[in-house]
Amino acid sequence: MLLEYPIERIHGNLALTKTHEGLAFYRLASFSTSVVDVEERIKIQKVIEQTIRKLEKHVTFEVSLVPRDYLLKEKMDAMKRTLYPAFQELGDQTLDEVTARLTREMEIPYQYEWLLAVFLPQSSEGLRSFGEVVQQKVSKKAEQLMDLLGRQLKVPDTWWEDYARREIALYQLLQGLKPIRLNERQLFYHQRLQFLPYIPHAYEAVLAGRSVSNVTDTMIYPNQLGELKFVSEYGTSYLSILPLGKSNGILDHNFIAEKIQSFNFPVGLKMKVRFPELSGALGYKTRLNQAFVRSKNIVGEANRSGNVVYDRIVTGREGLVQLAKDIEAKEPILEVGLFLLVAGSTQEQLRLRVQTVLNVFDTAQIEVSRARFDQPTLFQSLLYGQKLSQTTRFWQHTSNAGGFAQYLPFTTHRSGSNSGFYLGRIDNNYGRWDTLKTALAASRFLVQYTPMLANKEAIAEKVTKNLLTLITGETGSGKTVLALLIFVQSLLTTIKSLYVDPKHTLRQQFLSVAREPKWVKENPLLAKAIQSINFVTLNAKDKGNMGVLDPIVFLEAEDAQEVAKNMLLYLGGKEWTLEQRTAISRAVKATIARRQAGEIVGMKQVLEALLESKEKMSRIAGEALFEMLDGSLLSLAFSDGTAGGIDFNQHATVLEVADLELPDEDTVDLNEDEKNSVALMMVLSTFCKRFGERDRNEETIEFFDEVWVLLKSKEGQKVIKSMRRVGRSDSNKLVLITQSVNDVDLTDDTTGAGERFTFYERGEEDKILDSLKLERNDFNRNWLRHMNAGQCVYSDVFGHRHRLSIDVPEAWLELFSPEVDTMQSKLEKASQER
């Protein structure tokens, strides 16, 4: 198929057509819409409407919804550069498996991108002198004459300079839509993409021969079934262009863009738009008056003959009336052609997809034409740089800016980051799925996750710099599985991780799986990584844990002195005399000085120093502390300097906190166990704080599971609040995991949360909606209730709020959620399979 490609030159985001008209190309950041966020959708429509009005003087523009290759392999390969050297092989394997699995499931993973191309007005505006105006008009006449002779004037290398000046003003007009200027590589790629529909390719390979003459380097073969066959060096595909025709009424509230993106296969959209001339013999007012006359004659004839006036005619006349009012009010009028682009790797796949599209739009009472014999000319007419032609205007729609905004252009479903590990998929469905696996299979919107993204600079569209993450939801909803997924993904990177586990079950759970022979044989690299985690259990009943929290052993001298002294003084409280307090302080300082000198000493040597003192009151203090220590939780913080365990230099640590009895916030009289627990929290708090702020150039992430255990006490709240303040400046991320959204509602802490993963919590629907800043209504409550286990509402650092289906590799899921089958559960499963 021979084509006349309309674009002759490009420079930056500017293109020059062969008719010597300039266009400016932009990628639009895209408004992310959720099925439940009606208020946000209304706001988006208003922004679109206001911006489109401003384009009237540009006369012509085009909008493209491009289902472009997700470039999954390139993204996963890029992630390999962030892996921790010790786990490089495991990380490579994990990322390759994700690429292979998603490609197997989706054939070509893709993402949607909105492009806007606006013709720059050809006027004398901005010319500096009368001579320049005359020169411009002479040049235009010369171009027309050369066209008649079949020749073209040579385009100067500086052709783009004048257009660049005009583009600056256009860029300012578009600010409401968050435009991003395409660079020259991106502009070439999108031009080339028109000739590679649903053909897998490597981004850099496409850019290798970057010249306008290579844009059309594809053979195109039409057939009489309304299909175009594309044959390129990267593969073969088939395409059908489906114009949107008449609808049962105006296309208001049909949200065409959302409907298109609801398919589980890629569907493109081209919108060719122009502001028509209103005055003159062929102007819109004249045509509108003629339409009124025809409509009046049809209705009059029907009334005289007693025939029924069809709804289509009545609705059409109402549209004409509204159009007349808009023109009278000087409301800009638009002519819009809408065209769906459906592609497949085979003819059979294409035909099945086309039929699916036709069925969905038929249900919505929107006519979609097959245009079987117009495919070649439609393809030519829809190329970038072409305007509404006689071919495309056959299916045009008339609208005002408000009506155009109701197509919901420039909106898509996005969540998470453009880089990072794969986390799951957006679920656009309102109802409940049969299973989580069904929900995953129905979605093509992939979600990647970069935990440290919030505190990075120059990230477009980011709305927060807060690294705090909240994961909430009832037991069994999937919150711990998600937390462990992020923890193990972080383990594979250079991020240093700490997981605080008050349930003290993680060591047993992880190691029981990571030592199971069959699982280890199938996952040797993952088993090795799990076994490398530094598991520290704060369980005083196990003598092997004695001294693991000794502040003199693992803290720097200054911190060790402060923590050790405060802990010992707290244990005696008001009972200590001034003489005893002084003795304790001196004993701590002397022991730390010995350790700095190279001796192997710890908190036990502080007690020995007191017991060996010549001063009676010092010996009494030492004896009292020794009695408190004997057989109690405090033994975790007292060692002779040889204890191992807690360590800042470990890449990943799981800290199991057992038997802490923290007092409730309003408790005044503390029993011995509560007092000892508070003393240990002083050490634990300092460790967690120093873990996050010890090296500002080192990224760290801390997970606090069942955080309500800590937050019920003043001491626990101090730990969390101090960690929240470490945050951004020290590249430390805090992840709080708990059952209720109310557990982390610290009214005197205004730092808020950067992102939330909110799983369902029965009976707390309104509180969940409040935390997500969504309206309290039955529609939204039911949306939450319809979530499956393994689904949550993800509010990311860009302000997007979507239902997310978590996707965990099978081997990892066995690690995070090992099944313990009883005889009864086995019988139940067997009966369900009959």
GROMACS .gro file of N, CA and C in nm, residues 439-545:
model
  321
  439ALA      N    1  -0.929  -1.194   3.889
  439ALA     CA    2  -0.911  -1.048   3.887
  439ALA      C    3  -0.781  -1.011   3.818
  440LEU      N    4  -0.675  -1.085   3.847
  440LEU     CA    5  -0.544  -1.058   3.784
  440LEU      C    6  -0.550  -1.081   3.634
  441ALA      N    7  -0.616  -1.190   3.593
  441ALA     CA    8  -0.622  -1.223   3.450
  441ALA      C    9  -0.702  -1.120   3.372
  442ALA      N   10  -0.798  -1.052   3.438
  442ALA     CA   11  -0.886  -0.958   3.368
  442ALA      C   12  -0.821  -0.821   3.348
  443SER      N   13  -0.709  -0.795   3.415
  443SER     CA   14  -0.648  -0.662   3.409
  443SER      C   15  -0.519  -0.664   3.330
  444ARG      N   16  -0.495  -0.555   3.259
  444ARG     CA   17  -0.370  -0.538   3.186
  444ARG      C   18  -0.292  -0.416   3.236
  445PHE      N   19  -0.337  -0.358   3.348
  445PHE     CA   20  -0.271  -0.240   3.403
  445PHE      C   21  -0.172  -0.284   3.511
  446LEU      N   22  -0.046  -0.294   3.473
  446LEU     CA   23   0.058  -0.343   3.563
  446LEU      C   24   0.100  -0.234   3.661
  447VAL      N   25   0.135  -0.276   3.783
  447VAL     CA   26   0.179  -0.183   3.886
  447VAL      C   27   0.320  -0.220   3.931
  448GLN      N   28   0.412  -0.126   3.916
  448GLN     CA   29   0.547  -0.143   3.967
  448GLN      C   30   0.562  -0.059   4.094
  449TYR      N   31   0.661  -0.097   4.174
  449TYR     CA   32   0.675  -0.031   4.305
  449TYR      C   33   0.820  -0.002   4.336
  450THR      N   34   0.847   0.124   4.366
  450THR     CA   35   0.978   0.168   4.412
  450THR      C   36   0.959   0.226   4.552
  451PRO      N   37   1.000   0.155   4.658
  451PRO     CA   38   0.967   0.199   4.794
  451PRO      C   39   1.021   0.335   4.833
  452MET      N   40   1.138   0.373   4.779
  452MET     CA   41   1.202   0.498   4.822
  452MET      C   42   1.170   0.616   4.731
  453LEU      N   43   1.067   0.607   4.650
  453LEU     CA   44   1.041   0.709   4.547
  453LEU      C   45   1.000   0.844   4.605
  454ALA      N   46   0.931   0.843   4.719
  454ALA     CA   47   0.874   0.967   4.771
  454ALA      C   48   0.978   1.075   4.797
  455ASN      N   49   1.098   1.037   4.841
  455ASN     CA   50   1.196   1.141   4.878
  455ASN      C   51   1.292   1.174   4.765
  456LYS      N   52   1.263   1.125   4.644
  456LYS     CA   53   1.350   1.157   4.530
  456LYS      C   54   1.304   1.288   4.465
  457GLU      N   55   1.400   1.364   4.418
  457GLU     CA   56   1.369   1.493   4.356
  457GLU      C   57   1.341   1.477   4.207
  458ALA      N   58   1.272   1.578   4.153
  458ALA     CA   59   1.246   1.589   4.008
  458ALA      C   60   1.168   1.471   3.953
  459ILE      N   61   1.076   1.414   4.035
  459ILE     CA   62   0.986   1.309   3.987
  459ILE      C   63   0.855   1.377   3.948
  460ALA      N   64   0.822   1.374   3.818
  460ALA     CA   65   0.703   1.444   3.769
  460ALA      C   66   0.576   1.389   3.834
  461GLU      N   67   0.486   1.480   3.870
  461GLU     CA   68   0.351   1.449   3.919
  461GLU      C   69   0.347   1.401   4.064
  462LYS      N   70   0.461   1.387   4.129
  462LYS     CA   71   0.462   1.338   4.267
  462LYS      C   72   0.396   1.443   4.358
  463VAL      N   73   0.309   1.399   4.450
  463VAL     CA   74   0.236   1.493   4.535
  463VAL      C   75   0.279   1.486   4.681
  464THR      N   76   0.374   1.401   4.713
  464THR     CA   77   0.420   1.390   4.851
  464THR      C   78   0.569   1.356   4.854
  465LYS      N   79   0.635   1.397   4.961
  465LYS     CA   80   0.775   1.359   4.985
  465LYS      C   81   0.786   1.275   5.112
  466ASN      N   82   0.670   1.231   5.160
  466ASN     CA   83   0.664   1.156   5.286
  466ASN      C   84   0.687   1.008   5.259
  467LEU      N   85   0.785   0.949   5.327
  467LEU     CA   86   0.820   0.808   5.305
  467LEU      C   87   0.739   0.712   5.391
  468LEU      N   88   0.649   0.763   5.476
  468LEU     CA   89   0.569   0.675   5.561
  468LEU      C   90   0.467   0.598   5.478
  469THR      N   91   0.460   0.466   5.500
  469THR     CA   92   0.363   0.381   5.433
  469THR      C   93   0.279   0.309   5.537
  470LEU      N   94   0.147   0.306   5.516
  470LEU     CA   95   0.056   0.235   5.606
  470LEU      C   96  -0.006   0.117   5.532
  471ILE      N   97  -0.001  -0.001   5.593
  471ILE     CA   98  -0.067  -0.121   5.540
  471ILE      C   99  -0.167  -0.167   5.646
  472THR      N  100  -0.296  -0.156   5.615
  472THR     CA  101  -0.399  -0.189   5.714
  472THR      C  102  -0.499  -0.288   5.656
  473GLY      N  103  -0.564  -0.362   5.746
  473GLY     CA  104  -0.667  -0.457   5.702
  473GLY      C  105  -0.684  -0.569   5.803
  474GLU      N  106  -0.801  -0.632   5.799
  474GLU     CA  107  -0.830  -0.736   5.896
  474GLU      C  108  -0.746  -0.861   5.870
  475THR      N  109  -0.742  -0.948   5.968
  475THR     CA  110  -0.665  -1.072   5.958
  475THR      C  111  -0.713  -1.154   5.839
  476GLY      N  112  -0.618  -1.203   5.760
  476GLY     CA  113  -0.652  -1.286   5.644
  476GLY      C  114  -0.680  -1.209   5.518
  477SER      N  115  -0.671  -1.075   5.524
  477SER     CA  116  -0.700  -0.994   5.405
  477SER      C  117  -0.583  -0.989   5.307
  478GLY      N  118  -0.462  -1.015   5.358
  478GLY     CA  119  -0.344  -1.015   5.270
  478GLY      C  120  -0.241  -0.911   5.304
  479LYS      N  121  -0.261  -0.836   5.414
  479LYS     CA  122  -0.169  -0.724   5.445
  479LYS      C  123  -0.029  -0.772   5.477
  480THR      N  124  -0.018  -0.883   5.553
  480THR     CA  125   0.116  -0.932   5.588
  480THR      C  126   0.187  -0.989   5.466
  481VAL      N  127   0.113  -1.055   5.378
  481VAL     CA  128   0.173  -1.107   5.254
  481VAL      C  129   0.230  -0.993   5.172
  482LEU      N  130   0.155  -0.882   5.160
  482LEU     CA  131   0.206  -0.766   5.086
  482LEU      C  132   0.331  -0.710   5.153
  483ALA      N  133   0.328  -0.696   5.285
  483ALA     CA  134   0.444  -0.642   5.357
  483ALA      C  135   0.567  -0.730   5.335
  484LEU      N  136   0.549  -0.862   5.339
  484LEU     CA  137   0.662  -0.953   5.320
  484LEU      C  138   0.710  -0.951   5.175
  485LEU      N  139   0.617  -0.931   5.081
  485LEU     CA  140   0.656  -0.919   4.940
  485LEU      C  141   0.749  -0.799   4.921
  486ILE      N  142   0.712  -0.685   4.979
  486ILE     CA  143   0.795  -0.565   4.969
  486ILE      C  144   0.927  -0.586   5.043
  487PHE      N  145   0.922  -0.655   5.158
  487PHE     CA  146   1.043  -0.682   5.237
  487PHE      C  147   1.143  -0.766   5.158
  488VAL      N  148   1.097  -0.875   5.096
  488VAL     CA  149   1.189  -0.962   5.022
  488VAL      C  150   1.237  -0.894   4.894
  489GLN      N  151   1.149  -0.816   4.828
  489GLN     CA  152   1.193  -0.741   4.711
  489GLN      C  153   1.303  -0.642   4.750
  490SER      N  154   1.286  -0.577   4.866
  490SER     CA  155   1.388  -0.483   4.914
  490SER      C  156   1.517  -0.556   4.950
  491LEU      N  157   1.503  -0.677   5.002
  491LEU     CA  158   1.620  -0.759   5.035
  491LEU      C  159   1.710  -0.780   4.914
  492LEU      N  160   1.649  -0.790   4.795
  492LEU     CA  161   1.725  -0.813   4.673
  492LEU      C  162   1.797  -0.688   4.623
  493THR      N  163   1.762  -0.573   4.678
  493THR     CA  164   1.823  -0.447   4.634
  493THR      C  165   1.926  -0.400   4.737
  494THR      N  166   1.983  -0.284   4.713
  494THR     CA  167   2.082  -0.229   4.806
  494THR      C  168   2.019  -0.164   4.928
  495ILE      N  169   1.886  -0.164   4.936
  495ILE     CA  170   1.818  -0.105   5.053
  495ILE      C  171   1.840  -0.196   5.175
  496LYS      N  172   1.882  -0.139   5.285
  496LYS     CA  173   1.900  -0.216   5.409
  496LYS      C  174   1.765  -0.224   5.482
  497SER      N  175   1.727  -0.344   5.527
  497SER     CA  176   1.590  -0.366   5.577
  497SER      C  177   1.588  -0.417   5.720
  498LEU      N  178   1.486  -0.372   5.794
  498LEU     CA  179   1.459  -0.420   5.929
  498LEU      C  180   1.310  -0.452   5.939
  499TYR      N  181   1.279  -0.573   5.985
  499TYR     CA  182   1.138  -0.613   6.001
  499TYR      C  183   1.116  -0.645   6.149
  500VAL      N  184   1.033  -0.564   6.217
  500VAL     CA  185   1.002  -0.585   6.358
  500VAL      C  186   0.873  -0.665   6.367
  501ASP      N  187   0.883  -0.785   6.428
  501ASP     CA  188   0.773  -0.882   6.428
  501ASP      C  189   0.728  -0.913   6.571
  502PRO      N  190   0.626  -0.843   6.622
  502PRO     CA  191   0.579  -0.870   6.759
  502PRO      C  192   0.514  -1.008   6.773
  503LYS      N  193   0.471  -1.067   6.661
  503LYS     CA  194   0.408  -1.200   6.669
  503LYS      C  195   0.512  -1.310   6.684
  504HIS      N  196   0.640  -1.276   6.667
  504HIS     CA  197   0.756  -1.367   6.671
  504HIS      C  198   0.725  -1.503   6.606
  505THR      N  199   0.672  -1.494   6.482
  505THR     CA  200   0.643  -1.616   6.405
  505THR      C  201   0.722  -1.623   6.275
  506LEU      N  202   0.786  -1.511   6.239
  506LEU     CA  203   0.845  -1.503   6.105
  506LEU      C  204   0.966  -1.595   6.088
  507ARG      N  205   1.051  -1.600   6.190
  507ARG     CA  206   1.168  -1.687   6.180
  507ARG      C  207   1.126  -1.833   6.154
  508GLN      N  208   1.035  -1.881   6.237
  508GLN     CA  209   0.991  -2.020   6.223
  508GLN      C  210   0.924  -2.043   6.087
  509GLN      N  211   0.841  -1.945   6.046
  509GLN     CA  212   0.769  -1.958   5.918
  509GLN      C  213   0.866  -1.960   5.801
  510PHE      N  214   0.959  -1.864   5.796
  510PHE     CA  215   1.054  -1.855   5.685
  510PHE      C  216   1.147  -1.976   5.681
  511LEU      N  217   1.207  -2.006   5.795
  511LEU     CA  218   1.309  -2.109   5.796
  511LEU      C  219   1.251  -2.250   5.779
  512SER      N  220   1.127  -2.270   5.822
  512SER     CA  221   1.066  -2.402   5.802
  512SER      C  222   1.046  -2.431   5.654
  513VAL      N  223   1.013  -2.326   5.578
  513VAL     CA  224   0.997  -2.343   5.433
  513VAL      C  225   1.134  -2.347   5.365
  514ALA      N  226   1.224  -2.256   5.405
  514ALA     CA  227   1.354  -2.244   5.340
  514ALA      C  228   1.448  -2.361   5.370
  515ARG      N  229   1.404  -2.454   5.456
  515ARG     CA  230   1.483  -2.574   5.485
  515ARG      C  231   1.411  -2.701   5.441
  516GLU      N  232   1.294  -2.684   5.381
  516GLU     CA  233   1.219  -2.800   5.333
  516GLU      C  234   1.286  -2.850   5.205
  517PRO      N  235   1.335  -2.976   5.201
  517PRO     CA  236   1.419  -3.022   5.090
  517PRO      C  237   1.362  -3.000   4.951
  518LYS      N  238   1.233  -3.031   4.932
  518LYS     CA  239   1.175  -3.016   4.798
  518LYS      C  240   1.172  -2.870   4.756
  519TRP      N  241   1.131  -2.782   4.848
  519TRP     CA  242   1.123  -2.638   4.816
  519TRP      C  243   1.262  -2.582   4.789
  520VAL      N  244   1.360  -2.623   4.869
  520VAL     CA  245   1.498  -2.574   4.851
  520VAL      C  246   1.553  -2.620   4.716
  521LYS      N  247   1.522  -2.744   4.678
  521LYS     CA  248   1.570  -2.795   4.550
  521LYS      C  249   1.513  -2.714   4.434
  522GLU      N  250   1.386  -2.671   4.446
  522GLU     CA  251   1.322  -2.594   4.340
  522GLU      C  252   1.361  -2.446   4.345
  523ASN      N  253   1.398  -2.397   4.464
  523ASN     CA  254   1.429  -2.253   4.480
  523ASN      C  255   1.558  -2.235   4.559
  524PRO      N  256   1.670  -2.286   4.509
  524PRO     CA  257   1.794  -2.281   4.587
  524PRO      C  258   1.843  -2.140   4.617
  525LEU      N  259   1.833  -2.049   4.521
  525LEU     CA  260   1.883  -1.913   4.541
  525LEU      C  261   1.797  -1.836   4.642
  526LEU      N  262   1.665  -1.854   4.632
  526LEU     CA  263   1.576  -1.788   4.727
  526LEU      C  264   1.597  -1.844   4.868
  527ALA      N  265   1.614  -1.975   4.878
  527ALA     CA  266   1.638  -2.037   5.009
  527ALA      C  267   1.765  -1.981   5.072
  528LYS      N  268   1.870  -1.965   4.992
  528LYS     CA  269   1.996  -1.912   5.043
  528LYS      C  270   1.978  -1.768   5.093
  529ALA      N  271   1.900  -1.687   5.017
  529ALA     CA  272   1.877  -1.548   5.057
  529ALA      C  273   1.800  -1.541   5.189
  530ILE      N  274   1.699  -1.625   5.205
  530ILE     CA  275   1.618  -1.624   5.327
  530ILE      C  276   1.702  -1.666   5.446
  531GLN      N  277   1.787  -1.766   5.426
  531GLN     CA  278   1.871  -1.814   5.535
  531GLN      C  279   1.979  -1.713   5.574
  532SER      N  280   2.006  -1.616   5.485
  532SER     CA  281   2.106  -1.514   5.516
  532SER      C  282   2.051  -1.401   5.602
  533ILE      N  283   1.920  -1.395   5.620
  533ILE     CA  284   1.860  -1.290   5.702
  533ILE      C  285   1.905  -1.307   5.846
  534ASN      N  286   1.936  -1.196   5.912
  534ASN     CA  287   1.977  -1.199   6.051
  534ASN      C  288   1.852  -1.199   6.139
  535PHE      N  289   1.814  -1.317   6.189
  535PHE     CA  290   1.697  -1.330   6.275
  535PHE      C  291   1.739  -1.310   6.419
  536VAL      N  292   1.680  -1.212   6.485
  536VAL     CA  293   1.709  -1.184   6.626
  536VAL      C  294   1.577  -1.194   6.703
  537THR      N  295   1.573  -1.282   6.803
  537THR     CA  296   1.452  -1.301   6.880
  537THR      C  297   1.470  -1.245   7.020
  538LEU      N  298   1.389  -1.149   7.057
  538LEU     CA  299   1.394  -1.090   7.191
  538LEU      C  300   1.303  -1.171   7.283
  539ASN      N  301   1.349  -1.292   7.313
  539ASN     CA  302   1.273  -1.384   7.398
  539ASN      C  303   1.363  -1.425   7.515
  540ALA      N  304   1.331  -1.373   7.633
  540ALA     CA  305   1.416  -1.396   7.749
  540ALA      C  306   1.414  -1.541   7.795
  541LYS      N  307   1.316  -1.618   7.754
  541LYS     CA  308   1.309  -1.758   7.795
  541LYS      C  309   1.415  -1.843   7.725
  542ASP      N  310   1.467  -1.794   7.614
  542ASP     CA  311   1.573  -1.865   7.541
  542ASP      C  312   1.707  -1.806   7.582
  543LYS      N  313   1.789  -1.886   7.653
  543LYS     CA  314   1.917  -1.837   7.704
  543LYS      C  315   2.011  -1.793   7.592
  544GLY      N  316   1.987  -1.843   7.469
  544GLY     CA  317   2.070  -1.802   7.356
  544GLY      C  318   2.049  -1.657   7.317
  545ASN      N  319   1.943  -1.594   7.371
  545ASN     CA  320   1.913  -1.454   7.338
  545ASN      C  321   1.966  -1.356   7.441
   0.00000   0.00000   0.00000
